[in-house]
Coordinates of C-alpha atoms in Angstrom, one line a residue:
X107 CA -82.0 172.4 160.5
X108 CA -79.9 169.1 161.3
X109 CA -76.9 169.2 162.5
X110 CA -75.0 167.6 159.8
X111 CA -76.5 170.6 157.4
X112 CA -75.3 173.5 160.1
X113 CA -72.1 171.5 159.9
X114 CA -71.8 171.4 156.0
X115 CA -73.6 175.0 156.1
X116 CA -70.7 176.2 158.9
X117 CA -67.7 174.9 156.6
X118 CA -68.8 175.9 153.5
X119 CA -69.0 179.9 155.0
X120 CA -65.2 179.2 156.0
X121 CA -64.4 178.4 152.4
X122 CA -63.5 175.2 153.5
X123 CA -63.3 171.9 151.4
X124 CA -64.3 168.6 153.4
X125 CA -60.2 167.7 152.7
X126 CA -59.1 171.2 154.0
X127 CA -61.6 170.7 157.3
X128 CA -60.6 167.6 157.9
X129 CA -56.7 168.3 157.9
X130 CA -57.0 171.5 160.0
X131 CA -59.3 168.9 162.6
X132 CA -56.9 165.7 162.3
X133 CA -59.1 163.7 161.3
X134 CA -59.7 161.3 157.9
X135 CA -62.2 163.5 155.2
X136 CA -64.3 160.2 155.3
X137 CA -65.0 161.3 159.2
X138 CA -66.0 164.9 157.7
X139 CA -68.5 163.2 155.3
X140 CA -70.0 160.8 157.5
X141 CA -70.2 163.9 159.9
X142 CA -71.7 165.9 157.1
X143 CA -74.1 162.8 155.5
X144 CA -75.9 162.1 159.3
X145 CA -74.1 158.7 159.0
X146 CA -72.4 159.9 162.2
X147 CA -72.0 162.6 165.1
X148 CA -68.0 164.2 166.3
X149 CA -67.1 163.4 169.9
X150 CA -66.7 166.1 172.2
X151 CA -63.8 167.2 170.8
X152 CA -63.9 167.1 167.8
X153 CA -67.2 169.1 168.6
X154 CA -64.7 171.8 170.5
X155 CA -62.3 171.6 167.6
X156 CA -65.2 172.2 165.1
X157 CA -66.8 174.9 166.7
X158 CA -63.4 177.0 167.1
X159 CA -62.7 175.8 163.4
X160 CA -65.8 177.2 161.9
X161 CA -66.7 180.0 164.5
X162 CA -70.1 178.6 165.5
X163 CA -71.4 177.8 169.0
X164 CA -71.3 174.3 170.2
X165 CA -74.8 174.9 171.3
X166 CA -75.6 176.2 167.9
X167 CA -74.9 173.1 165.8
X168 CA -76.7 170.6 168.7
X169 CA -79.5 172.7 168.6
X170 CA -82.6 169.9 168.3
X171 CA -80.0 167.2 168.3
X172 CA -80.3 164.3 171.0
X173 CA -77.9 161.1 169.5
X174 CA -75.3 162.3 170.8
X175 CA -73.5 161.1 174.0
X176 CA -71.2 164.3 175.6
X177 CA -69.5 161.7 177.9
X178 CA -67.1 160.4 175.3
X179 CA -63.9 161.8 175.2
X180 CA -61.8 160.8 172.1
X181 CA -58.0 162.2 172.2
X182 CA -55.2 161.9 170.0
X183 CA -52.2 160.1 170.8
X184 CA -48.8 160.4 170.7
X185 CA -46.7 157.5 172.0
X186 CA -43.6 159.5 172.2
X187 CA -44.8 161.2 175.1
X188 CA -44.5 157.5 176.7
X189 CA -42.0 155.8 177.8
X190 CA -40.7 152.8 175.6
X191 CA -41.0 148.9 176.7
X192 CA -37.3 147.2 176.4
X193 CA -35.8 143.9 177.5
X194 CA -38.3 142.0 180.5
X195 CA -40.8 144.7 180.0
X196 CA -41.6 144.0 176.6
X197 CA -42.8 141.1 178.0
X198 CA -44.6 141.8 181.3
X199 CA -46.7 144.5 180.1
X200 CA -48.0 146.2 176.9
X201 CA -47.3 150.2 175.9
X202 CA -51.4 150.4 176.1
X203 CA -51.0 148.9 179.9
X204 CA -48.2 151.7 180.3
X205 CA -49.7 154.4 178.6
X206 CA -53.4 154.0 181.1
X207 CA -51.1 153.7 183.8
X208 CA -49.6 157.1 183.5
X209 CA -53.1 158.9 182.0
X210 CA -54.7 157.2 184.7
X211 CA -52.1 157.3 187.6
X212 CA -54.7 157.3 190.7
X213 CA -57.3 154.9 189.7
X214 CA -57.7 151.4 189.8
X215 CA -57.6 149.9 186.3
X216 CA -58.5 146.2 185.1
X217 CA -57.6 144.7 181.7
X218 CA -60.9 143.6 180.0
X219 CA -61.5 140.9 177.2
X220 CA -64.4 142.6 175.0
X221 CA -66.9 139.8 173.2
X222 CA -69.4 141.4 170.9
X223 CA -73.0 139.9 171.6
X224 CA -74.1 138.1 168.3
X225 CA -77.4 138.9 166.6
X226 CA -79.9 135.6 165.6
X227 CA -79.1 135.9 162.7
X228 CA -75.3 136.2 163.3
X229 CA -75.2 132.7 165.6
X230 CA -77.0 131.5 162.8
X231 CA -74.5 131.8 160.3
X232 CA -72.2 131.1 162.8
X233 CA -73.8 127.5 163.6
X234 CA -74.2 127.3 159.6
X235 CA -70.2 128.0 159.1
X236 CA -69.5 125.4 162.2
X237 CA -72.1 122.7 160.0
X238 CA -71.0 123.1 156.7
X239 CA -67.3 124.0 156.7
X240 CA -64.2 122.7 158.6
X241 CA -64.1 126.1 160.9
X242 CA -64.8 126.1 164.3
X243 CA -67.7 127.2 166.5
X244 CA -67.0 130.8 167.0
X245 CA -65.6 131.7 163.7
X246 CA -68.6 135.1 163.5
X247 CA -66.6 136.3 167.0
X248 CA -63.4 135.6 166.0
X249 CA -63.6 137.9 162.8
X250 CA -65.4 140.6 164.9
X251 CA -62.3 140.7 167.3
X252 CA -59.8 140.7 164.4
X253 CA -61.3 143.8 162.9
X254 CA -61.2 145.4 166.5
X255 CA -57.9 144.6 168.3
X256 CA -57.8 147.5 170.5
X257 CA -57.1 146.7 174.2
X258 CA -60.1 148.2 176.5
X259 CA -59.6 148.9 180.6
X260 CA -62.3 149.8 183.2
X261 CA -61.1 152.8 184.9
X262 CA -62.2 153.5 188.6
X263 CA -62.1 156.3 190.9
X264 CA -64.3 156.7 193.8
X265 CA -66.5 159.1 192.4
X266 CA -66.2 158.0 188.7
X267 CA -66.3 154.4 186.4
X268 CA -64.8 154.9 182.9
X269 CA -64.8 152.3 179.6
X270 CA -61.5 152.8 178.1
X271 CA -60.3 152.1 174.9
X272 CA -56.6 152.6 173.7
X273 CA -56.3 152.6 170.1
X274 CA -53.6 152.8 167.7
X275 CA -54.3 156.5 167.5
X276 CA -56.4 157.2 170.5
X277 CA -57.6 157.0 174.0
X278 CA -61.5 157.3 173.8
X279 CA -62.9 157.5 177.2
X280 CA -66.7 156.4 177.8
X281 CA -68.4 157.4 181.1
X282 CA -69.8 154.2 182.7
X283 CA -73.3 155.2 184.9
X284 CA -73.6 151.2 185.9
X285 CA -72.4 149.5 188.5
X286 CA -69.2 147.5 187.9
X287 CA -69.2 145.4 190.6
X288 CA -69.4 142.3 188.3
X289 CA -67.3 139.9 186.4
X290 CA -69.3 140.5 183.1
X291 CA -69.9 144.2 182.4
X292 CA -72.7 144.5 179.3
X293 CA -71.8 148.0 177.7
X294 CA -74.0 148.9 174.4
X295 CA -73.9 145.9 172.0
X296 CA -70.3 144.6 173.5
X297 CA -69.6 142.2 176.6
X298 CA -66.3 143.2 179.1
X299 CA -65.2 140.5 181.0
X300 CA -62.5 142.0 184.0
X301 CA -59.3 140.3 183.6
X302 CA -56.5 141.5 185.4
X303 CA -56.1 144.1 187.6
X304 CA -52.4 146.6 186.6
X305 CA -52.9 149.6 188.9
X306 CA -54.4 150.5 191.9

């Protein structure tokens, strides 16, 4: 059995509705049906949250199950906890600068610009948009950092690298197991370049 049928399975013998799941975890009901349709697999955890939730083992529902990557942490934020930016701070540093700062108080952290690496086909249409229309080169990137305008940081310890992104809601942490000794840092289908450095 799959995990997204021991997941389905699991909530349905806690007489739970996707709707009723997904407000008990904090999470949208469209997560819980991606979860649920193999379209996608819970972070650690949500896994933790999940297994408590519907009293199954961890182990249980990963059972056969490779995809998934245990060194993502994904966890909830709530910016009161932080303190707010006001008069020259506002415009020295951002509340996601802050907020790594004091989550991350003995590590050095750099700012990083994220560029996602275009498919063929995408710098084709790209070129084709550049050709044909009045937009400029670049116009395929551009979109793909509108839809994502999370800030990301490269977190580093002396025994530990972590890919950090700070969301409107989260902090998901990604352990890095490359070196990070370069300007350019390649990272699944995205390219970090190090900007500045704001701790450390």
């Amino acid at each position: 059995m799959k995990f997204e049928e021991k997941l389905k399975e699991a909530r349905k013998n806690q007489g739970l509705t996707q709707e009723e799941m997904a407000e008990k975890l904090c999470v949208s009901r469209a997560a819980i049906a991606k979860w649920e349709s193999g379209k996608g697999m819970p972070d650690v955890e949500n896994l933790r949250a999940i297994s408590v939730l519907l009293d199954v083992s961890i182990d249980y529902l990963l059972d056969g199950e490779a995809d998934i990557d245990l060194n993502v942490i994904k966890e909830p934020i709530n910016w009161d906890e932080y303190p707010k930016l006001t008069g020259l701070n506002k415009l020295k540093t951002t509340k996601e600068n802050e907020l790594v700062k004091v989550k991350y108080p003995d590590a050095e952290i750099t700012v990083l610009l994220r560029e996602r690496k275009l498919s063929r086909g995408e710098k084709a249409v790209d070129t084709a948009v550049w050709l044909l229309t009045d937009a400029a080169p670049g116009t395929v990137g551009l979109a793909d950092k509108l839809k994502d305008m999370s800030s990301y940081y490269l977190v580093e310890y002396p025994d530990k690298k972590l890919l950090v992104n700070v969301t409107k809601e989260f902090v998901i942490s990604q352990r890095l197991y490359i070196s990070t000794s370069e300007k350019k840092l390649t990272i699944g289908e995205n390219v970090f370049t190090k900007s500045v450095k704001i701790n450390g």
